[in-house]
Short mmCIF file of N, CA and C in Angstrom, two decimals:
data_model
loop_
_atom_site.label_atom_id
_atom_site.label_comp_id
_atom_site.label_asym_id
_atom_site.label_seq_id
_atom_site.Cartn_x
_atom_site.Cartn_y
_atom_site.Cartn_z
N MET A 1 1.02 -1.48 0.53
CA MET A 1 0.28 -0.03 -0.06
C MET A 1 0.95 1.38 -0.08
N LYS A 2 2.04 1.50 0.60
CA LYS A 2 2.63 2.50 0.98
C LYS A 2 3.51 2.80 -0.34
N ALA A 3 3.90 1.32 -1.39
CA ALA A 3 4.23 1.84 -2.13
C ALA A 3 3.83 2.35 -4.01
N ALA A 4 2.33 2.08 -3.60
CA ALA A 4 1.42 2.39 -4.36
C ALA A 4 0.87 4.09 -4.10
N TRP A 5 1.38 4.21 -2.92
CA TRP A 5 0.73 5.69 -2.72
C TRP A 5 1.75 6.96 -3.11
N LEU A 6 3.41 6.24 -2.77
CA LEU A 6 4.63 6.37 -2.95
C LEU A 6 4.51 6.92 -4.43
N VAL A 7 4.24 5.80 -5.40
CA VAL A 7 4.56 5.66 -6.60
C VAL A 7 3.32 7.11 -7.00
N SER A 8 2.42 7.34 -6.33
CA SER A 8 1.24 7.75 -6.94
C SER A 8 1.78 9.12 -6.73
N LEU A 9 2.14 9.78 -5.54
CA LEU A 9 2.84 10.68 -5.33
C LEU A 9 3.99 11.39 -6.65
N ILE A 10 4.56 10.48 -6.89
CA ILE A 10 5.94 10.78 -7.73
C ILE A 10 5.21 11.22 -8.83
N LEU A 11 4.25 9.99 -9.76
CA LEU A 11 3.32 10.35 -10.45
C LEU A 11 3.00 11.93 -10.93
N LEU A 12 1.87 12.07 -9.68
CA LEU A 12 1.85 13.88 -9.53
C LEU A 12 2.80 14.43 -9.76
N GLY A 13 3.76 14.60 -9.11
CA GLY A 13 4.52 15.54 -9.26
C GLY A 13 5.23 15.39 -10.56
N VAL A 14 5.45 14.47 -11.30
CA VAL A 14 6.37 14.74 -12.85
C VAL A 14 4.90 15.35 -13.66
N LEU A 15 3.84 15.24 -13.76
CA LEU A 15 2.99 15.43 -14.34
C LEU A 15 2.79 16.81 -14.24
N ALA A 16 2.94 17.70 -12.31
CA ALA A 16 2.39 18.94 -12.50
C ALA A 16 3.88 19.63 -13.04
N ALA A 17 5.02 19.08 -12.64
CA ALA A 17 6.39 19.85 -13.02
C ALA A 17 6.00 19.95 -14.82
N GLY A 18 5.48 19.06 -15.57
CA GLY A 18 5.18 18.87 -16.88
C GLY A 18 3.78 20.06 -17.54
N CYS A 19 3.20 20.10 -16.68
CA CYS A 19 1.89 21.01 -17.09
C CYS A 19 3.00 22.66 -17.43
N HIS A 20 4.24 23.32 -16.55
CA HIS A 20 4.45 24.69 -16.32
C HIS A 20 5.16 24.29 -18.03
N HIS A 21 5.09 25.23 -19.10
CA HIS A 21 5.83 25.41 -20.21
C HIS A 21 5.96 27.01 -20.48
N PRO A 22 6.83 26.82 -20.24
CA PRO A 22 7.33 28.53 -21.09
C PRO A 22 6.60 28.74 -22.30
N HIS A 23 6.27 30.32 -21.95
CA HIS A 23 5.65 30.66 -23.80
C HIS A 23 6.71 31.06 -24.53
N ARG A 24 6.89 30.49 -25.77
CA ARG A 24 7.71 31.28 -26.59
C ARG A 24 7.34 31.88 -27.39
N PHE A 25 7.64 32.75 -27.97
CA PHE A 25 7.15 33.87 -29.02
C PHE A 25 8.05 34.69 -29.89
N GLU A 26 7.87 34.62 -30.78
CA GLU A 26 8.85 35.90 -32.19
C GLU A 26 8.98 36.94 -31.83
N VAL A 27 9.66 37.53 -32.19
CA VAL A 27 9.98 38.61 -32.74
C VAL A 27 10.71 39.15 -33.84
N GLU A 28 10.29 39.98 -34.92
CA GLU A 28 11.06 40.13 -35.84
C GLU A 28 10.78 41.29 -36.43
N GLY A 29 12.46 42.00 -36.68
CA GLY A 29 12.32 43.63 -37.39
C GLY A 29 13.51 43.63 -37.61
N ARG A 30 13.47 44.90 -38.20
CA ARG A 30 15.03 46.05 -38.01
C ARG A 30 15.25 46.30 -36.46
N ILE A 31 16.60 46.21 -36.20
CA ILE A 31 17.71 46.16 -35.11
C ILE A 31 17.18 47.30 -34.94
N GLU A 32 16.64 48.02 -33.94
CA GLU A 32 16.53 49.81 -34.13
C GLU A 32 17.69 50.21 -33.33
N SER A 33 18.47 49.81 -31.86
CA SER A 33 19.55 49.75 -31.43
C SER A 33 20.39 48.92 -31.00
N VAL A 34 21.84 49.37 -30.58
CA VAL A 34 22.90 48.00 -29.74
C VAL A 34 23.21 48.73 -28.91
N ASP A 35 22.55 47.93 -27.91
CA ASP A 35 23.41 48.09 -26.34
C ASP A 35 24.30 47.24 -26.14
N ALA A 36 25.68 48.05 -26.54
CA ALA A 36 26.70 46.75 -26.03
C ALA A 36 27.54 46.34 -24.81
N ASP A 37 27.17 46.96 -23.93
CA ASP A 37 27.43 47.80 -22.50
C ASP A 37 26.61 46.28 -22.23
N ARG A 38 25.48 46.09 -22.81
CA ARG A 38 24.52 45.41 -21.58
C ARG A 38 24.21 43.84 -22.78
N ASN A 39 25.19 43.80 -24.31
CA ASN A 39 24.76 42.80 -24.85
C ASN A 39 23.23 42.70 -25.45
N MET A 40 22.40 43.91 -25.35
CA MET A 40 21.20 43.68 -25.84
C MET A 40 20.69 44.56 -27.29
N LEU A 41 20.10 43.97 -28.00
CA LEU A 41 19.15 44.16 -29.27
C LEU A 41 18.61 45.13 -28.99
N HIS A 42 17.71 46.22 -29.69
CA HIS A 42 16.42 46.28 -29.75
C HIS A 42 15.65 46.09 -30.72
N VAL A 43 14.84 45.62 -30.72
CA VAL A 43 14.03 45.46 -32.13
C VAL A 43 12.63 45.41 -31.50
N SER A 44 11.64 45.94 -32.33
CA SER A 44 10.34 46.20 -32.37
C SER A 44 9.51 46.24 -31.37
N GLY A 45 10.33 46.94 -30.14
CA GLY A 45 10.12 47.81 -28.83
C GLY A 45 10.29 46.70 -27.91
N PHE A 46 11.29 45.58 -28.40
CA PHE A 46 11.61 44.27 -27.23
C PHE A 46 13.04 44.69 -26.99
N GLU A 47 13.41 44.10 -26.38
CA GLU A 47 14.74 43.79 -25.80
C GLU A 47 15.55 42.50 -26.02
N VAL A 48 16.10 42.32 -27.01
CA VAL A 48 16.59 40.81 -27.38
C VAL A 48 17.87 40.70 -26.82
N LYS A 49 18.33 39.49 -25.63
CA LYS A 49 19.61 39.56 -25.38
C LYS A 49 20.50 38.71 -26.15
N VAL A 50 21.43 38.99 -26.15
CA VAL A 50 22.25 37.97 -27.47
C VAL A 50 23.84 38.19 -26.86
N LYS A 51 24.67 37.28 -26.98
CA LYS A 51 25.81 36.89 -26.70
C LYS A 51 26.64 37.76 -26.88
N ASN A 52 27.03 38.09 -28.36
CA ASN A 52 28.11 39.28 -28.57
C ASN A 52 27.07 40.48 -29.43
N ALA A 53 26.86 41.11 -28.95
CA ALA A 53 25.75 42.71 -29.46
C ALA A 53 26.61 43.23 -30.45
N ALA A 54 28.12 43.11 -30.34
CA ALA A 54 29.18 43.64 -31.27
C ALA A 54 28.99 43.04 -32.91
N GLU A 55 28.35 41.90 -32.96
CA GLU A 55 28.12 41.25 -34.27
C GLU A 55 26.66 41.65 -34.89
N TYR A 56 26.29 42.47 -34.18
CA TYR A 56 24.93 43.26 -34.47
C TYR A 56 24.81 44.77 -35.19
N ARG A 57 24.32 45.41 -36.08
CA ARG A 57 24.34 46.63 -36.51
C ARG A 57 22.82 47.17 -36.27
N ALA A 58 22.54 48.08 -36.02
CA ALA A 58 21.34 48.93 -36.24
C ALA A 58 20.93 48.76 -37.91
N GLY A 59 19.96 48.36 -37.88
CA GLY A 59 19.18 48.59 -39.29
C GLY A 59 18.70 47.19 -40.15
N GLU A 60 19.94 46.73 -39.47
CA GLU A 60 20.18 44.72 -39.88
C GLU A 60 18.59 44.22 -39.34
N TYR A 61 18.06 43.45 -40.15
CA TYR A 61 17.06 42.56 -40.26
C TYR A 61 17.00 41.13 -39.05
N VAL A 62 16.37 41.10 -38.08
CA VAL A 62 16.62 40.02 -37.19
C VAL A 62 15.39 39.06 -36.92
N LYS A 63 15.34 37.79 -36.50
CA LYS A 63 14.26 36.82 -36.16
C LYS A 63 14.57 36.46 -34.73
N ALA A 64 14.06 36.89 -33.98
CA ALA A 64 14.15 36.06 -32.30
C ALA A 64 13.41 35.75 -31.88
N VAL A 65 13.52 34.31 -31.40
CA VAL A 65 12.41 33.61 -30.65
C VAL A 65 13.06 33.86 -29.17
N LEU A 66 12.08 34.10 -28.15
CA LEU A 66 12.11 34.88 -26.88
C LEU A 66 11.59 33.67 -25.79
N GLU A 67 11.63 33.64 -24.52
CA GLU A 67 10.90 32.78 -23.86
C GLU A 67 10.56 33.45 -22.85
N SER A 68 9.64 33.44 -22.40
CA SER A 68 8.83 33.99 -21.16
C SER A 68 8.42 33.18 -19.72
N PRO A 69 8.80 33.09 -18.71
CA PRO A 69 8.41 32.54 -17.53
C PRO A 69 6.96 32.79 -17.66
N TYR A 70 6.07 33.08 -17.64
CA TYR A 70 4.99 32.77 -18.11
C TYR A 70 3.81 32.02 -18.87
N ALA A 71 3.60 30.83 -18.50
CA ALA A 71 3.23 29.94 -19.26
C ALA A 71 1.58 30.36 -19.57
N ASP A 72 1.03 30.99 -18.58
CA ASP A 72 -0.31 31.12 -18.69
C ASP A 72 -0.94 32.33 -18.91
N LYS A 73 -0.03 33.37 -19.01
CA LYS A 73 -0.62 34.95 -19.06
C LYS A 73 0.51 35.33 -20.33
N ASP A 74 0.18 36.59 -21.03
CA ASP A 74 0.80 36.73 -22.12
C ASP A 74 1.33 37.97 -21.82
N VAL A 75 2.44 38.14 -21.10
CA VAL A 75 3.11 38.80 -20.52
C VAL A 75 4.94 38.95 -20.66
N TYR A 76 4.74 39.90 -21.34
CA TYR A 76 6.72 40.58 -21.25
C TYR A 76 7.24 41.25 -20.36
N ASP A 77 7.94 40.56 -19.67
CA ASP A 77 8.94 40.92 -18.38
C ASP A 77 10.56 41.59 -19.28
N PRO A 78 11.04 42.45 -19.41
CA PRO A 78 12.63 42.09 -20.12
C PRO A 78 13.49 41.36 -19.32
N ALA A 79 13.31 42.01 -17.49
CA ALA A 79 13.64 40.81 -16.99
C ALA A 79 14.28 39.65 -16.47
N ARG A 80 12.98 38.93 -17.11
CA ARG A 80 12.67 37.47 -17.04
C ARG A 80 12.94 36.52 -18.19
N THR A 81 12.58 37.78 -19.12
CA THR A 81 12.47 36.76 -20.82
C THR A 81 13.71 36.35 -21.35
N LYS A 82 13.91 35.26 -21.94
CA LYS A 82 15.22 34.67 -22.37
C LYS A 82 15.24 34.63 -24.04
N THR A 83 16.21 34.61 -24.16
CA THR A 83 16.57 34.78 -25.52
C THR A 83 16.70 33.59 -26.34
N VAL A 84 16.09 32.74 -26.44
CA VAL A 84 16.23 31.05 -27.61
C VAL A 84 17.01 31.12 -28.58
N SER A 85 16.80 31.88 -29.58
CA SER A 85 17.49 31.96 -30.83
C SER A 85 17.63 33.72 -31.37
N VAL A 86 18.77 33.87 -31.98
CA VAL A 86 18.24 35.27 -32.84
C VAL A 86 18.86 34.47 -34.24
N GLU A 87 18.56 34.87 -35.64
CA GLU A 87 18.71 34.61 -37.07
C GLU A 87 18.78 36.03 -37.92
N LYS A 88 20.33 36.08 -38.51
CA LYS A 88 19.78 37.70 -39.19
C LYS A 88 19.08 37.33 -40.90
N GLY A 89 18.58 37.78 -41.53
CA GLY A 89 18.42 37.79 -42.51
C GLY A 89 17.45 38.83 -42.66
N ALA A 90 16.52 38.42 -43.92
CA ALA A 90 15.75 39.29 -44.44
C ALA A 90 14.23 39.50 -44.21
N PRO A 91 13.45 40.24 -44.35
CA PRO A 91 11.79 40.50 -44.78
C PRO A 91 11.19 39.50 -45.50
N GLN A 92 10.61 38.60 -45.08
CA GLN A 92 9.71 37.62 -45.77
C GLN A 92 8.84 38.26 -46.66
#
């Protein structure tokens, strides 16, 4: 009986942990400004953190995938939003 109870608790914990998925969204547009000190790009009103801001120039077109920790809300919090990827390119 104790083993079944323990397995049920573990399964419930795994299921609960799997239910929280961060919200991913795309930001694309021309870089408005580059903050090299903070390794930050400003694109379409969003701050996009990058590893090396020196690789980017204002006016370049980028597409970034950002991840918000808020799974159930459509909230943009620059301090808690993470950059998943950034691609240079041309508008499509």
